[in-house]
Coordinates of C-alpha atoms and ligand atoms in Angstrom, one line a residue:
M37 CA 25.5 0.9 15.3
T38 CA 26.4 2.1 18.8
L39 CA 29.0 0.0 20.5
T40 CA 28.1 -1.4 23.9
Y41 CA 30.2 -3.2 26.4
S42 CA 28.7 -6.5 25.2
S43 CA 29.1 -5.9 21.4
Y44 CA 32.6 -4.3 21.7
L45 CA 34.0 -7.1 23.8
Q46 CA 31.9 -9.8 22.0
I47 CA 30.8 -11.1 25.4
P48 CA 28.0 -13.4 24.1
E49 CA 30.4 -15.2 21.7
L50 CA 33.0 -15.4 24.5
L51 CA 30.5 -17.0 26.9
E52 CA 29.5 -19.6 24.3
L53 CA 33.0 -21.1 24.2
Q54 CA 32.9 -23.2 27.4
T55 CA 31.8 -26.6 26.2
V56 CA 32.0 -29.3 28.8
Q57 CA 32.6 -32.9 27.6
S58 CA 31.3 -34.7 30.7
D59 CA 27.7 -36.0 30.6
P60 CA 26.2 -35.6 33.1
E61 CA 28.3 -32.5 33.7
E62 CA 31.0 -32.8 36.3
H63 CA 30.9 -29.6 38.4
D64 CA 34.7 -28.9 38.2
E65 CA 35.0 -29.2 34.4
M66 CA 33.8 -25.7 34.0
L67 CA 36.7 -24.5 36.3
F68 CA 39.1 -26.5 34.2
I69 CA 38.0 -25.0 30.9
V70 CA 37.7 -21.4 32.2
I71 CA 41.2 -21.4 33.7
H72 CA 42.8 -22.7 30.6
Q73 CA 41.0 -20.3 28.4
T74 CA 42.0 -17.4 30.7
Y75 CA 45.6 -18.5 30.5
E76 CA 45.5 -18.5 26.7
L77 CA 44.2 -14.9 26.7
W78 CA 47.0 -13.9 29.0
F79 CA 49.5 -15.7 26.8
K80 CA 48.1 -13.7 23.9
L81 CA 48.7 -10.5 25.7
L82 CA 52.2 -11.6 26.8
L83 CA 53.2 -12.3 23.2
H84 CA 51.8 -9.0 22.1
E85 CA 53.9 -7.2 24.7
L86 CA 57.0 -9.3 24.1
D87 CA 56.8 -8.5 20.4
H88 CA 56.7 -4.8 21.3
V89 CA 59.7 -5.0 23.6
K90 CA 61.8 -6.5 20.8
D91 CA 61.3 -3.1 19.0
T92 CA 62.0 -1.0 22.1
L93 CA 65.2 -2.9 22.8
S94 CA 66.5 -2.8 19.3
T95 CA 66.0 0.9 19.1
G96 CA 67.7 1.4 22.4
D97 CA 64.5 2.8 24.0
L98 CA 65.3 2.3 27.7
Y99 CA 62.1 3.7 29.3
G100 CA 59.9 2.0 26.7
S101 CA 61.5 -1.3 27.5
I102 CA 61.2 -0.7 31.3
A103 CA 57.5 0.0 30.9
I104 CA 56.9 -3.2 28.9
F105 CA 58.9 -5.5 31.2
Q106 CA 57.1 -4.0 34.2
R107 CA 53.8 -5.0 32.6
C108 CA 55.1 -8.5 31.6
R109 CA 56.4 -9.3 35.0
T110 CA 53.2 -8.2 36.6
L111 CA 51.3 -10.4 34.2
M112 CA 53.6 -13.3 35.0
K113 CA 52.7 -12.8 38.7
T114 CA 49.0 -13.2 37.8
L115 CA 49.8 -16.3 35.8
V116 CA 51.5 -17.8 38.9
G117 CA 48.7 -16.6 41.3
Q118 CA 46.0 -18.2 39.2
L119 CA 47.3 -21.7 39.9
D120 CA 45.8 -21.2 43.4
I121 CA 42.4 -21.5 41.8
I122 CA 42.9 -24.8 40.0
E123 CA 44.5 -26.2 43.2
T124 CA 41.1 -26.0 44.8
M125 CA 40.1 -29.0 42.6
T126 CA 40.7 -32.3 44.3
P127 CA 42.4 -35.3 42.6
M128 CA 39.0 -37.2 42.9
S129 CA 37.2 -34.4 41.2
F130 CA 39.7 -34.2 38.3
T131 CA 39.6 -38.0 37.9
S132 CA 35.8 -37.8 37.4
F133 CA 36.3 -36.1 34.0
R134 CA 40.0 -36.6 33.1
D135 CA 39.2 -39.5 30.7
R136 CA 37.1 -37.0 28.6
L137 CA 40.2 -34.9 27.9
D138 CA 41.5 -37.7 25.6
T139 CA 45.0 -36.6 24.5
S140 CA 44.5 -32.9 25.1
S141 CA 47.0 -31.3 27.4
G142 CA 48.7 -27.9 28.1
F143 CA 51.6 -29.7 26.3
Q144 CA 49.7 -28.7 23.1
S145 CA 49.5 -25.0 23.9
S146 CA 51.1 -23.5 20.9
Q147 CA 51.0 -20.0 22.6
F148 CA 53.0 -21.3 25.6
R149 CA 55.6 -22.7 23.2
E150 CA 55.6 -19.3 21.5
V151 CA 56.3 -17.5 24.8
E152 CA 59.2 -19.9 25.4
F153 CA 60.6 -19.3 21.9
V154 CA 60.1 -15.5 22.0
L155 CA 62.0 -15.4 25.3
G156 CA 64.8 -17.6 23.8
Y157 CA 64.1 -20.8 25.6
K158 CA 64.2 -22.9 22.4
R159 CA 63.4 -26.6 22.5
P160 CA 62.6 -27.5 18.8
K161 CA 61.6 -31.0 19.8
M162 CA 58.6 -29.6 21.6
L163 CA 57.1 -28.7 18.2
E164 CA 56.5 -32.5 17.6
F165 CA 53.8 -32.5 20.3
L166 CA 51.7 -29.8 18.6
P167 CA 48.9 -31.1 16.4
N168 CA 50.0 -30.5 12.7
S169 CA 46.8 -29.1 11.6
A170 CA 46.2 -26.8 14.6
P171 CA 46.2 -23.1 13.6
G172 CA 48.8 -22.1 16.2
T173 CA 51.4 -24.7 15.1
A174 CA 52.6 -22.8 12.1
R175 CA 53.0 -19.6 14.3
A176 CA 55.1 -21.6 16.8
R177 CA 57.3 -23.0 14.1
Q178 CA 57.9 -19.5 12.7
R179 CA 58.7 -18.2 16.2
L180 CA 61.4 -20.8 16.6
E181 CA 63.2 -19.3 13.6
E182 CA 62.8 -15.7 14.8
R183 CA 65.3 -13.7 16.8
S184 CA 64.3 -13.9 20.5
V185 CA 64.1 -11.1 23.1
I186 CA 67.6 -12.0 24.1
D187 CA 68.9 -11.2 20.6
H188 CA 67.1 -7.9 20.8
F189 CA 68.6 -7.3 24.2
Y190 CA 72.1 -7.7 22.5
D191 CA 71.0 -4.9 20.1
F192 CA 70.1 -2.8 23.2
L193 CA 73.5 -3.4 24.7
E194 CA 75.2 -2.4 21.5
H195 CA 73.4 1.0 21.7
E196 CA 75.2 1.2 25.1
Q197 CA 78.6 0.6 23.3
I198 CA 78.9 -3.0 24.4
T199 CA 80.6 -5.3 21.8
I200 CA 78.6 -8.5 21.4
P201 CA 80.8 -11.6 20.6
A202 CA 80.5 -12.7 17.0
H203 CA 79.5 -16.3 17.9
L204 CA 76.4 -14.9 19.8
R205 CA 75.5 -12.7 16.8
E206 CA 76.0 -15.4 14.2
R207 CA 74.2 -18.3 15.9
A208 CA 71.1 -19.6 14.1
P209 CA 68.0 -18.0 15.7
A210 CA 66.5 -21.4 16.4
E211 CA 69.4 -22.2 18.7
P212 CA 68.9 -21.5 22.4
A213 CA 70.8 -18.6 24.0
T214 CA 73.7 -19.6 26.2
A215 CA 75.5 -17.8 29.0
D216 CA 78.5 -15.8 27.9
E217 CA 81.3 -14.4 30.0
A218 CA 81.8 -11.3 27.8
I219 CA 78.1 -10.4 28.3
Q220 CA 78.4 -11.0 32.0
D221 CA 81.5 -8.6 32.2
A222 CA 79.5 -6.0 30.4
L223 CA 76.5 -6.4 32.7
Y224 CA 78.8 -6.2 35.7
T225 CA 80.2 -2.9 34.5
L226 CA 76.7 -1.5 33.6
Y227 CA 75.3 -2.6 37.0
Q228 CA 78.1 -0.6 38.7
T229 CA 77.9 2.5 36.6
R230 CA 74.3 2.8 35.2
P231 CA 71.5 2.7 37.8
D232 CA 69.0 3.4 35.0
L233 CA 70.0 0.3 33.1
A234 CA 70.1 -1.7 36.4
I235 CA 66.3 -1.1 36.6
L236 CA 65.8 -2.8 33.3
F237 CA 68.1 -5.7 34.2
E238 CA 66.2 -6.3 37.4
L239 CA 62.8 -6.2 35.6
M240 CA 64.1 -8.8 33.1
T241 CA 65.2 -10.9 36.1
D242 CA 61.7 -10.6 37.6
L243 CA 60.1 -11.9 34.4
D244 CA 62.6 -14.7 34.3
E245 CA 62.0 -15.6 37.9
G246 CA 58.3 -15.5 37.3
M247 CA 58.5 -18.0 34.5
Q248 CA 60.5 -20.3 36.7
E249 CA 58.0 -19.8 39.5
W250 CA 55.2 -20.8 37.1
R251 CA 56.9 -24.0 36.2
Y252 CA 57.5 -24.9 39.8
R253 CA 53.9 -24.1 40.9
H254 CA 52.5 -25.9 37.9
V255 CA 54.5 -29.1 38.6
K256 CA 53.5 -29.1 42.2
M257 CA 49.9 -28.6 41.3
V258 CA 50.2 -31.5 38.8
E259 CA 51.8 -33.7 41.4
R260 CA 49.1 -33.1 44.0
T261 CA 46.4 -33.7 41.4
I262 CA 47.7 -36.7 39.5
G263 CA 50.7 -37.9 41.4
S264 CA 52.9 -40.2 39.3
K265 CA 50.3 -40.8 36.6
Q266 CA 51.3 -40.2 32.9
G267 CA 50.2 -36.9 31.3
T268 CA 47.2 -36.8 29.0
G269 CA 49.7 -35.3 26.4
G270 CA 51.7 -38.5 26.5
S271 CA 54.7 -37.4 28.6
P272 CA 55.8 -39.2 31.8
G273 CA 54.0 -36.3 33.6
V274 CA 55.7 -34.9 36.7
E275 CA 59.1 -36.4 35.9
F276 CA 59.0 -34.6 32.5
L277 CA 57.9 -31.3 33.9
K278 CA 60.7 -31.4 36.5
R279 CA 63.3 -31.3 33.8
S280 CA 62.7 -27.6 33.0
L281 CA 62.7 -26.4 36.6
F282 CA 65.2 -23.7 37.4
M283 CA 66.1 -23.1 33.8
P284 CA 66.6 -19.4 33.3
V285 CA 65.7 -17.6 30.1
F286 CA 68.3 -14.8 30.6
P287 CA 71.2 -16.9 31.9
D288 CA 73.7 -14.0 32.0
L289 CA 71.5 -12.0 34.4
W290 CA 71.8 -14.9 36.9
A291 CA 75.4 -15.8 36.2
V292 CA 76.7 -12.3 37.0
R293 CA 74.9 -11.9 40.4
H294 CA 77.6 -13.4 42.6
R295 CA 80.0 -10.6 41.5
L296 CA 77.6 -7.8 42.3
Ligands
HEM256 C1 44.5 -30.3 36.8 C2 45.2 -29.5 36.2 C3 46.4 -29.8 35.4 C4 47.0 -31.0 35.3 C5 46.8 -32.3 35.9 C6 48.1 -30.8 34.3 C7 49.0 -31.7 33.9 C8 50.1 -31.5 33.0 C9 51.0 -32.6 32.6 C10 51.0 -34.0 33.2 C11 51.8 -32.0 31.7 C12 53.0 -32.7 31.0 C13 52.6 -33.0 29.6 C14 51.6 -34.2 29.4 O1 52.0 -35.3 29.3 O2 50.4 -33.9 29.4 C15 51.4 -30.7 31.5 C16 52.1 -29.7 30.7 C17 51.7 -28.4 30.6 N1 50.6 -27.8 31.2 FE1 49.4 -28.6 32.6 N2 48.1 -29.5 33.9 C18 47.1 -28.8 34.5 C19 46.7 -27.5 34.4 C20 47.3 -26.6 33.6 C21 46.9 -25.2 33.4 C22 45.8 -24.5 34.2 C23 47.7 -24.7 32.5 C24 47.6 -23.3 32.0 C25 47.9 -22.9 30.8 C26 48.7 -25.7 32.0 C27 49.6 -25.6 31.1 C28 50.5 -26.6 30.8 C29 51.6 -26.3 29.8 C30 51.9 -25.0 29.1 C31 52.3 -27.5 29.7 C32 53.6 -27.7 28.9 C33 54.8 -27.5 29.9 C34 56.2 -27.7 29.3 O3 56.2 -28.2 28.1 O4 57.2 -27.4 29.9 N3 48.4 -26.9 32.7 N4 50.4 -30.4 32.4

């Protein structure tokens, strides 16, 4: 059978997946569903790219890593930009169907948790909020135990003759990465002597900044939409979200900057 646009991309199936819960239908619920589904598709691609960059970093492939980080940080800009669309929904409009969401919340996005874990931002406690039976929960649990991009970045630095301190190498993969002065010294030297590597470091910083921007824009969007109400996922809402603001995923890339 000849493939068509529609059959190759499974468009009819895709367009069947937007089921509103409000009855009679509240106009903005469609926006709410489409935007979340779109995010999940982008998260899927982001994970696909980040898995690939682990390999390029570990094999010391500089240009391959640059290409992937370029794509990931551009993707992150899109994720941030898309929040403008959901911000066109007023608090009154959201209230009209919010009750229908029950306990569902972005809190339960297993792919978002995977993105955090792959990048090395590991908060094991967050797994408790994922529904046990959901298909993505097992994947998120597995990701927690896997080496993150930052560990693969250490492999990359070793290809550049940098010695990685044993305590960083030996830490359990489920533990978050922490800033380390020896890594910062190495980055400082490489920034001065290797403009090709500096391009990679800046792209990684872009991605990190993009993640922080997303958190900031999401919490402001949440604040203007629900104010101080509790989240549907059961957290205190805005106060909870504020706790992860300004937390870098590659802390050494930020800690070294005052020396440059
Ligand atoms: C009207 C729109 C939205 C509101 C009011 C809202 C509200 C919230 C609240 C209150 C939380 C805290 C957890 C909870 O108790 O529920 C949360 C978490 C979260 N939301 Fe949203 N959200 C909205 C749109 C979105 C969109 C479009 C996405 C895109 C994927 C998203 C992704 C997330 C994620 C990933 C978390 C977990 C963040 C973390 O654990 O650091 N949210 N949201």
